[in-house]
PDB file of C-alpha atoms in Angstrom:
ATOM      1  CA  MET A   1       5.882  -8.251  14.239  1.00  0.00           C
ATOM      2  CA  TYR A   2       8.340  -6.185  12.244  1.00  0.00           C
ATOM      3  CA  PHE A   3       8.680  -2.508  13.176  1.00  0.00           C
ATOM      4  CA  TYR A   4      10.997  -0.270  11.254  1.00  0.00           C
ATOM      5  CA  GLN A   5      11.370   3.221   9.871  1.00  0.00           C
ATOM      6  CA  ILE A   6       9.206   3.722   6.772  1.00  0.00           C
ATOM      7  CA  PRO A   7      11.155   4.637   3.617  1.00  0.00           C
ATOM      8  CA  PRO A   8       9.636   6.640   0.739  1.00  0.00           C
ATOM      9  CA  VAL A   9       7.244   4.600  -1.397  1.00  0.00           C
ATOM     10  CA  PRO A  10       9.396   2.586  -3.828  1.00  0.00           C
ATOM     11  CA  LYS A  11       8.290   2.091  -7.432  1.00  0.00           C
ATOM     12  CA  PHE A  12       7.590  -1.530  -6.568  1.00  0.00           C
ATOM     13  CA  PHE A  13       4.588  -0.498  -4.440  1.00  0.00           C
ATOM     14  CA  LYS A  14       2.945   1.847  -6.909  1.00  0.00           C
ATOM     15  CA  GLY A  15      -0.269   0.511  -8.453  1.00  0.00           C
ATOM     16  CA  PHE A  16      -1.380  -1.742  -5.609  1.00  0.00           C
ATOM     17  CA  LYS A  17      -5.075  -1.558  -4.769  1.00  0.00           C
ATOM     18  CA  ARG A  18      -6.091   0.122  -1.538  1.00  0.00           C
ATOM     19  CA  PRO A  19      -8.312  -2.064   0.627  1.00  0.00           C
ATOM     20  CA  GLN A  20     -11.939  -1.826  -0.569  1.00  0.00           C
ATOM     21  CA  ILE A  21     -13.659  -3.956   2.045  1.00  0.00           C
ATOM     22  CA  LYS A  22     -17.175  -2.726   2.760  1.00  0.00           C
ATOM     23  CA  PRO A  23     -17.990  -2.145   6.426  1.00  0.00           C
ATOM     24  CA  SER A  24     -19.713  -5.185   7.902  1.00  0.00           C
ATOM     25  CA  ALA A  25     -21.667  -5.669  11.121  1.00  0.00           C
ATOM     26  CA  ALA A  26     -22.010  -8.695  13.384  1.00  0.00           C
ATOM     27  CA  GLU A  27     -23.693  -9.282  16.705  1.00  0.00           C
ATOM     28  CA  PHE A  28     -21.399 -10.417  19.503  1.00  0.00           C
ATOM     29  CA  GLU A  29     -21.907 -11.299  23.169  1.00  0.00           C
ATOM     30  CA  ASN A  30     -19.395  -9.401  25.298  1.00  0.00           C
ATOM     31  CA  LYS A  31     -17.759 -11.812  27.776  1.00  0.00           C
ATOM     32  CA  LYS A  32     -17.304  -9.030  30.336  1.00  0.00           C
ATOM     33  CA  THR A  33     -20.839  -7.636  30.366  1.00  0.00           C
ATOM     34  CA  GLY A  34     -22.794 -10.583  28.981  1.00  0.00           C
ATOM     35  CA  GLN A  35     -24.678  -8.197  26.689  1.00  0.00           C
ATOM     36  CA  LYS A  36     -24.997  -8.428  22.936  1.00  0.00           C
ATOM     37  CA  GLU A  37     -23.216  -5.735  20.953  1.00  0.00           C
ATOM     38  CA  LYS A  38     -23.192  -4.859  17.267  1.00  0.00           C
ATOM     39  CA  LEU A  39     -19.588  -4.765  16.081  1.00  0.00           C
ATOM     40  CA  ILE A  40     -18.499  -3.006  12.897  1.00  0.00           C
ATOM     41  CA  ALA A  41     -15.463  -4.111  10.876  1.00  0.00           C
ATOM     42  CA  ARG A  42     -14.022  -1.564   8.437  1.00  0.00           C
ATOM     43  CA  ILE A  43     -10.833  -0.293   6.865  1.00  0.00           C
ATOM     44  CA  ALA A  44      -9.093   2.243   9.110  1.00  0.00           C
ATOM     45  CA  SER A  45      -8.756   5.912   8.301  1.00  0.00           C
ATOM     46  CA  LYS A  46      -6.502   8.629   9.761  1.00  0.00           C
ATOM     47  CA  LYS A  47      -9.114   9.438  12.399  1.00  0.00           C
ATOM     48  CA  ASP A  48      -8.601   5.930  13.854  1.00  0.00           C
ATOM     49  CA  LEU A  49      -4.872   6.409  14.506  1.00  0.00           C
ATOM     50  CA  LYS A  50      -5.262   7.279  18.201  1.00  0.00           C
ATOM     51  CA  GLY A  51      -7.340   4.143  18.899  1.00  0.00           C
ATOM     52  CA  ILE A  52      -5.001   1.943  16.861  1.00  0.00           C
ATOM     53  CA  SER A  53      -2.010   3.361  18.765  1.00  0.00           C
ATOM     54  CA  GLU A  54      -3.704   2.596  22.107  1.00  0.00           C
ATOM     55  CA  LEU A  55      -4.473  -0.989  21.066  1.00  0.00           C
ATOM     56  CA  ASN A  56      -0.912  -1.313  19.708  1.00  0.00           C
ATOM     57  CA  LEU A  57       0.440  -0.375  23.144  1.00  0.00           C
ATOM     58  CA  LYS A  58      -1.784  -3.063  24.713  1.00  0.00           C
ATOM     59  CA  LEU A  59      -0.353  -5.536  22.252  1.00  0.00           C
ATOM     60  CA  PHE A  60       3.192  -4.509  23.205  1.00  0.00           C
ATOM     61  CA  LYS A  61       2.359  -4.841  26.930  1.00  0.00           C
ATOM     62  CA  ASP A  62       0.978  -8.307  26.269  1.00  0.00           C
ATOM     63  CA  GLN A  63       3.986  -9.336  24.174  1.00  0.00           C
ATOM     64  CA  ILE A  64       6.632  -8.149  26.633  1.00  0.00           C
ATOM     65  CA  LYS A  65       6.135 -11.358  28.649  1.00  0.00           C
ATOM     66  CA  PHE A  66       7.441 -13.217  25.577  1.00  0.00           C
ATOM     67  CA  ASP A  67      10.011 -10.647  24.471  1.00  0.00           C
ATOM     68  CA  PRO A  68      11.466  -8.501  27.277  1.00  0.00           C
ATOM     69  CA  VAL A  69      13.245  -6.163  24.840  1.00  0.00           C
ATOM     70  CA  MET A  70       9.957  -4.809  23.415  1.00  0.00           C
ATOM     71  CA  ASN A  71      10.090  -0.987  23.535  1.00  0.00           C
ATOM     72  CA  LEU A  72       6.808   0.150  25.116  1.00  0.00           C
ATOM     73  CA  GLU A  73       7.604   3.768  24.190  1.00  0.00           C
ATOM     74  CA  TRP A  74       7.814   2.952  20.456  1.00  0.00           C
ATOM     75  CA  THR A  75       4.111   2.876  19.723  1.00  0.00           C
ATOM     76  CA  ARG A  76       3.675   6.553  20.816  1.00  0.00           C
ATOM     77  CA  SER A  77       7.009   7.709  19.453  1.00  0.00           C
ATOM     78  CA  ARG A  78       7.338   9.779  16.305  1.00  0.00           C
ATOM     79  CA  ASN A  79       8.526   6.717  14.356  1.00  0.00           C
ATOM     80  CA  GLY A  80       5.718   4.590  15.729  1.00  0.00           C
ATOM     81  CA  GLN A  81       3.095   7.166  14.778  1.00  0.00           C
ATOM     82  CA  LYS A  82       4.663   7.600  11.348  1.00  0.00           C
ATOM     83  CA  TYR A  83       4.652   3.827  10.820  1.00  0.00           C
ATOM     84  CA  LEU A  84       0.925   3.523  11.682  1.00  0.00           C
ATOM     85  CA  LYS A  85      -0.010   6.550   9.559  1.00  0.00           C
ATOM     86  CA  HIS A  86       1.846   5.111   6.560  1.00  0.00           C
ATOM     87  CA  ARG A  87       0.148   1.764   6.969  1.00  0.00           C
ATOM     88  CA  VAL A  88      -3.279   3.444   7.053  1.00  0.00           C
ATOM     89  CA  THR A  89      -2.686   5.822   4.098  1.00  0.00           C
ATOM     90  CA  ARG A  90      -0.300   4.119   1.631  1.00  0.00           C
ATOM     91  CA  SER A  91      -1.356   1.703  -1.090  1.00  0.00           C
ATOM     92  CA  ASP A  92       1.002  -0.992   0.237  1.00  0.00           C
ATOM     93  CA  GLY A  93      -0.612  -1.003   3.669  1.00  0.00           C
ATOM     94  CA  PHE A  94      -3.665  -2.713   5.090  1.00  0.00           C
ATOM     95  CA  VAL A  95      -5.270  -1.752   8.399  1.00  0.00           C
ATOM     96  CA  GLU A  96      -8.668  -3.107   9.335  1.00  0.00           C
ATOM     97  CA  ILE A  97     -10.368  -2.304  12.629  1.00  0.00           C
ATOM     98  CA  ILE A  98     -13.373  -3.647  14.510  1.00  0.00           C
ATOM     99  CA  GLU A  99     -15.283  -1.228  16.754  1.00  0.00           C
ATOM    100  CA  ASN A 100     -18.072  -1.609  19.296  1.00  0.00           C
ATOM    101  CA  PRO A 101     -21.279   0.556  19.436  1.00  0.00           C
ATOM    102  CA  LYS A 102     -19.411   3.178  21.519  1.00  0.00           C
ATOM    103  CA  LYS A 103     -16.900   3.504  18.619  1.00  0.00           C
ATOM    104  CA  ASN A 104     -14.144   1.981  20.760  1.00  0.00           C
ATOM    105  CA  LEU A 105     -11.706  -0.194  18.855  1.00  0.00           C
ATOM    106  CA  VAL A 106     -11.774  -3.799  20.055  1.00  0.00           C
ATOM    107  CA  ALA A 107      -9.543  -5.383  17.392  1.00  0.00           C
ATOM    108  CA  TYR A 108      -7.256  -4.506  14.504  1.00  0.00           C
ATOM    109  CA  LEU A 109      -4.893  -6.036  11.972  1.00  0.00           C
ATOM    110  CA  VAL A 110      -1.956  -4.259  10.370  1.00  0.00           C
ATOM    111  CA  GLY A 111      -0.328  -5.768   7.342  1.00  0.00           C
ATOM    112  CA  ALA A 112       1.624  -4.667   4.286  1.00  0.00           C
ATOM    113  CA  ILE A 113       3.023  -5.658   0.931  1.00  0.00           C
ATOM    114  CA  VAL A 114       6.784  -5.910   1.365  1.00  0.00           C
ATOM    115  CA  LYS A 115       9.798  -6.106  -0.878  1.00  0.00           C
ATOM    116  CA  ARG A 116      11.108  -9.557  -1.679  1.00  0.00           C
ATOM    117  CA  PRO A 117      14.199 -10.432   0.320  1.00  0.00           C
ATOM    118  CA  PRO A 118      17.037 -10.641  -2.247  1.00  0.00           C
ATOM    119  CA  TYR A 119      17.820 -14.189  -1.195  1.00  0.00           C
ATOM    120  CA  ARG A 120      14.282 -15.477  -1.895  1.00  0.00           C
ATOM    121  CA  ILE A 121      12.802 -16.537  -5.220  1.00  0.00           C
ATOM    122  CA  LYS A 122      11.094 -13.885  -7.326  1.00  0.00           C
ATOM    123  CA  ALA A 123       7.543 -13.642  -5.922  1.00  0.00           C
ATOM    124  CA  ASN A 124       5.268 -11.116  -4.267  1.00  0.00           C
ATOM    125  CA  TYR A 125       5.355 -11.004  -0.486  1.00  0.00           C
ATOM    126  CA  ALA A 126       3.224  -9.517   2.281  1.00  0.00           C
ATOM    127  CA  GLU A 127       3.537  -9.500   6.064  1.00  0.00           C
ATOM    128  CA  LEU A 128       0.881  -9.687   8.726  1.00  0.00           C
ATOM    129  CA  GLU A 129       2.642  -7.246  11.026  1.00  0.00           C
ATOM    130  CA  SER A 130       0.361  -7.081  14.049  1.00  0.00           C
ATOM    131  CA  ILE A 131      -3.067  -8.211  15.203  1.00  0.00           C
ATOM    132  CA  ILE A 132      -4.896  -7.911  18.512  1.00  0.00           C
ATOM    133  CA  VAL A 133      -8.374  -8.676  19.776  1.00  0.00           C
ATOM    134  CA  GLU A 134      -9.371  -7.294  23.191  1.00  0.00           C
ATOM    135  CA  PRO A 135      -9.777 -10.162  25.704  1.00  0.00           C
ATOM    136  CA  ALA A 136     -13.513  -9.531  26.245  1.00  0.00           C
ATOM    137  CA  TYR A 137     -14.081  -9.987  22.524  1.00  0.00           C
ATOM    138  CA  ARG A 138     -12.038 -13.160  21.965  1.00  0.00           C
ATOM    139  CA  GLY A 139     -13.641 -16.425  20.903  1.00  0.00           C
ATOM    140  CA  ALA A 140     -15.964 -14.904  18.302  1.00  0.00           C
ATOM    141  CA  ASN A 141     -13.687 -15.388  15.258  1.00  0.00           C
ATOM    142  CA  LEU A 142     -12.804 -11.680  15.005  1.00  0.00           C
ATOM    143  CA  GLY A 143      -9.143 -12.532  14.442  1.00  0.00           C
ATOM    144  CA  THR A 144     -10.123 -15.065  11.781  1.00  0.00           C
ATOM    145  CA  LYS A 145     -12.253 -12.438  10.033  1.00  0.00           C
ATOM    146  CA  LEU A 146      -9.394  -9.900  10.050  1.00  0.00           C
ATOM    147  CA  VAL A 147      -6.900 -12.417   8.649  1.00  0.00           C
ATOM    148  CA  SER A 148      -9.412 -13.549   6.021  1.00  0.00           C
ATOM    149  CA  ASP A 149      -9.967  -9.953   4.857  1.00  0.00           C
ATOM    150  CA  PHE A 150      -6.194  -9.325   4.745  1.00  0.00           C
ATOM    151  CA  THR A 151      -5.673 -12.550   2.783  1.00  0.00           C
ATOM    152  CA  SER A 152      -8.383 -11.505   0.275  1.00  0.00           C
ATOM    153  CA  TRP A 153      -6.712  -8.131  -0.216  1.00  0.00           C
ATOM    154  CA  CYS A 154      -3.341  -9.880  -0.737  1.00  0.00           C
ATOM    155  CA  ARG A 155      -4.916 -12.122  -3.388  1.00  0.00           C
ATOM    156  CA  GLN A 156      -6.334  -9.025  -5.172  1.00  0.00           C
ATOM    157  CA  ASN A 157      -2.786  -7.678  -5.260  1.00  0.00           C
ATOM    158  CA  LYS A 158      -1.356 -10.966  -6.603  1.00  0.00           C
ATOM    159  CA  ILE A 159       0.636 -11.749  -3.456  1.00  0.00           C
ATOM    160  CA  ASP A 160       2.229 -15.197  -3.432  1.00  0.00           C
ATOM    161  CA  TYR A 161       3.275 -15.479   0.228  1.00  0.00           C
ATOM    162  CA  ILE A 162       2.152 -13.947   3.538  1.00  0.00           C
ATOM    163  CA  SER A 163       4.529 -14.197   6.480  1.00  0.00           C
ATOM    164  CA  LEU A 164       4.370 -13.145  10.105  1.00  0.00           C
ATOM    165  CA  LEU A 165       6.580 -13.149  13.191  1.00  0.00           C
ATOM    166  CA  VAL A 166       5.328 -14.669  16.432  1.00  0.00           C
ATOM    167  CA  ALA A 167       7.074 -15.240  19.764  1.00  0.00           C
ATOM    168  CA  SER A 168       8.045 -18.913  20.084  1.00  0.00           C
ATOM    169  CA  GLN A 169       6.517 -19.060  23.591  1.00  0.00           C
ATOM    170  CA  ASN A 170       3.171 -17.588  22.496  1.00  0.00           C
ATOM    171  CA  ASP A 171       1.406 -20.945  22.230  1.00  0.00           C
ATOM    172  CA  SER A 172      -2.115 -19.558  21.792  1.00  0.00           C
ATOM    173  CA  ALA A 173      -1.066 -17.283  18.888  1.00  0.00           C
ATOM    174  CA  ILE A 174       0.869 -20.110  17.218  1.00  0.00           C
ATOM    175  CA  LYS A 175      -2.144 -22.416  17.556  1.00  0.00           C
ATOM    176  CA  PHE A 176      -4.411 -19.701  16.031  1.00  0.00           C
ATOM    177  CA  TYR A 177      -2.084 -19.105  13.053  1.00  0.00           C
ATOM    178  CA  LYS A 178      -1.713 -22.859  12.376  1.00  0.00           C
ATOM    179  CA  LYS A 179      -5.482 -23.295  12.551  1.00  0.00           C
ATOM    180  CA  ILE A 180      -5.963 -20.738   9.767  1.00  0.00           C
ATOM    181  CA  GLY A 181      -3.326 -22.249   7.533  1.00  0.00           C
ATOM    182  CA  PHE A 182       0.046 -20.731   8.437  1.00  0.00           C
ATOM    183  CA  LYS A 183       2.977 -23.118   8.717  1.00  0.00           C
ATOM    184  CA  GLU A 184       6.279 -22.774  10.576  1.00  0.00           C
ATOM    185  CA  TYR A 185       8.962 -21.687   8.117  1.00  0.00           C
ATOM    186  CA  ASP A 186      11.926 -19.740   9.524  1.00  0.00           C
ATOM    187  CA  LEU A 187      13.219 -19.913  13.072  1.00  0.00           C
ATOM    188  CA  THR A 188      14.705 -16.757  14.613  1.00  0.00           C
ATOM    189  CA  MET A 189      17.183 -17.316  17.453  1.00  0.00           C
ATOM    190  CA  ARG A 190      18.791 -14.856  19.871  1.00  0.00           C
ATOM    191  CA  LEU A 191      21.886 -14.912  22.067  1.00  0.00           C
ATOM    192  CA  LYS A 192      21.885 -12.448  24.958  1.00  0.00           C
ATOM    193  CA  LEU A 193      25.319 -10.904  25.581  1.00  0.00           C
ATOM    194  CA  ALA A 194      24.594  -7.840  27.704  1.00  0.00           C
ATOM    195  CA  ASP A 195      23.627  -8.006  31.384  1.00  0.00           C
ATOM    196  CA  LYS A 196      20.769  -5.542  31.006  1.00  0.00           C
ATOM    197  CA  GLN A 197      17.475  -6.545  29.405  1.00  0.00           C
TER     198      GLN A 197
END
């Protein structure tokens, strides 16, 4: 996951197509309740920001076991809210959500078209920035559906490469990404110098 302050829309991003995925429904058996539920997958709007922010905080709380320097305050901070709003509203962002019959968000994916790093070959790049599926809804290919929709949108926008960042100890996430076609590419390493976390 990459989280940073959002700059003004550069010329590079103008002209990209906003996600046009039609809402789709699927029946799912909730592991917690054992009951069947009709889930709706759709592109997020501004009214979904609160739910996305809450799920994002759950993602951070889950990821802190792999990365103790995750800032749990970020998701509700001004910069965190601005980041999510930009991803939902700008043409370079992609946010798809899945909600249950009570209109509670149970999964989301945030991705974006990003500028090419100057040291890489000339190509179009995107990043899958964050994805989460609530534990009770795992095992029904919701994550696969979200990634598939994001990949389709990237193809519409002539993206050559999609990258993502995953904690090296997060074996289940790594297994999931490899299963859907991602390959290990870069390796990020860290040396802790300070005594505090």
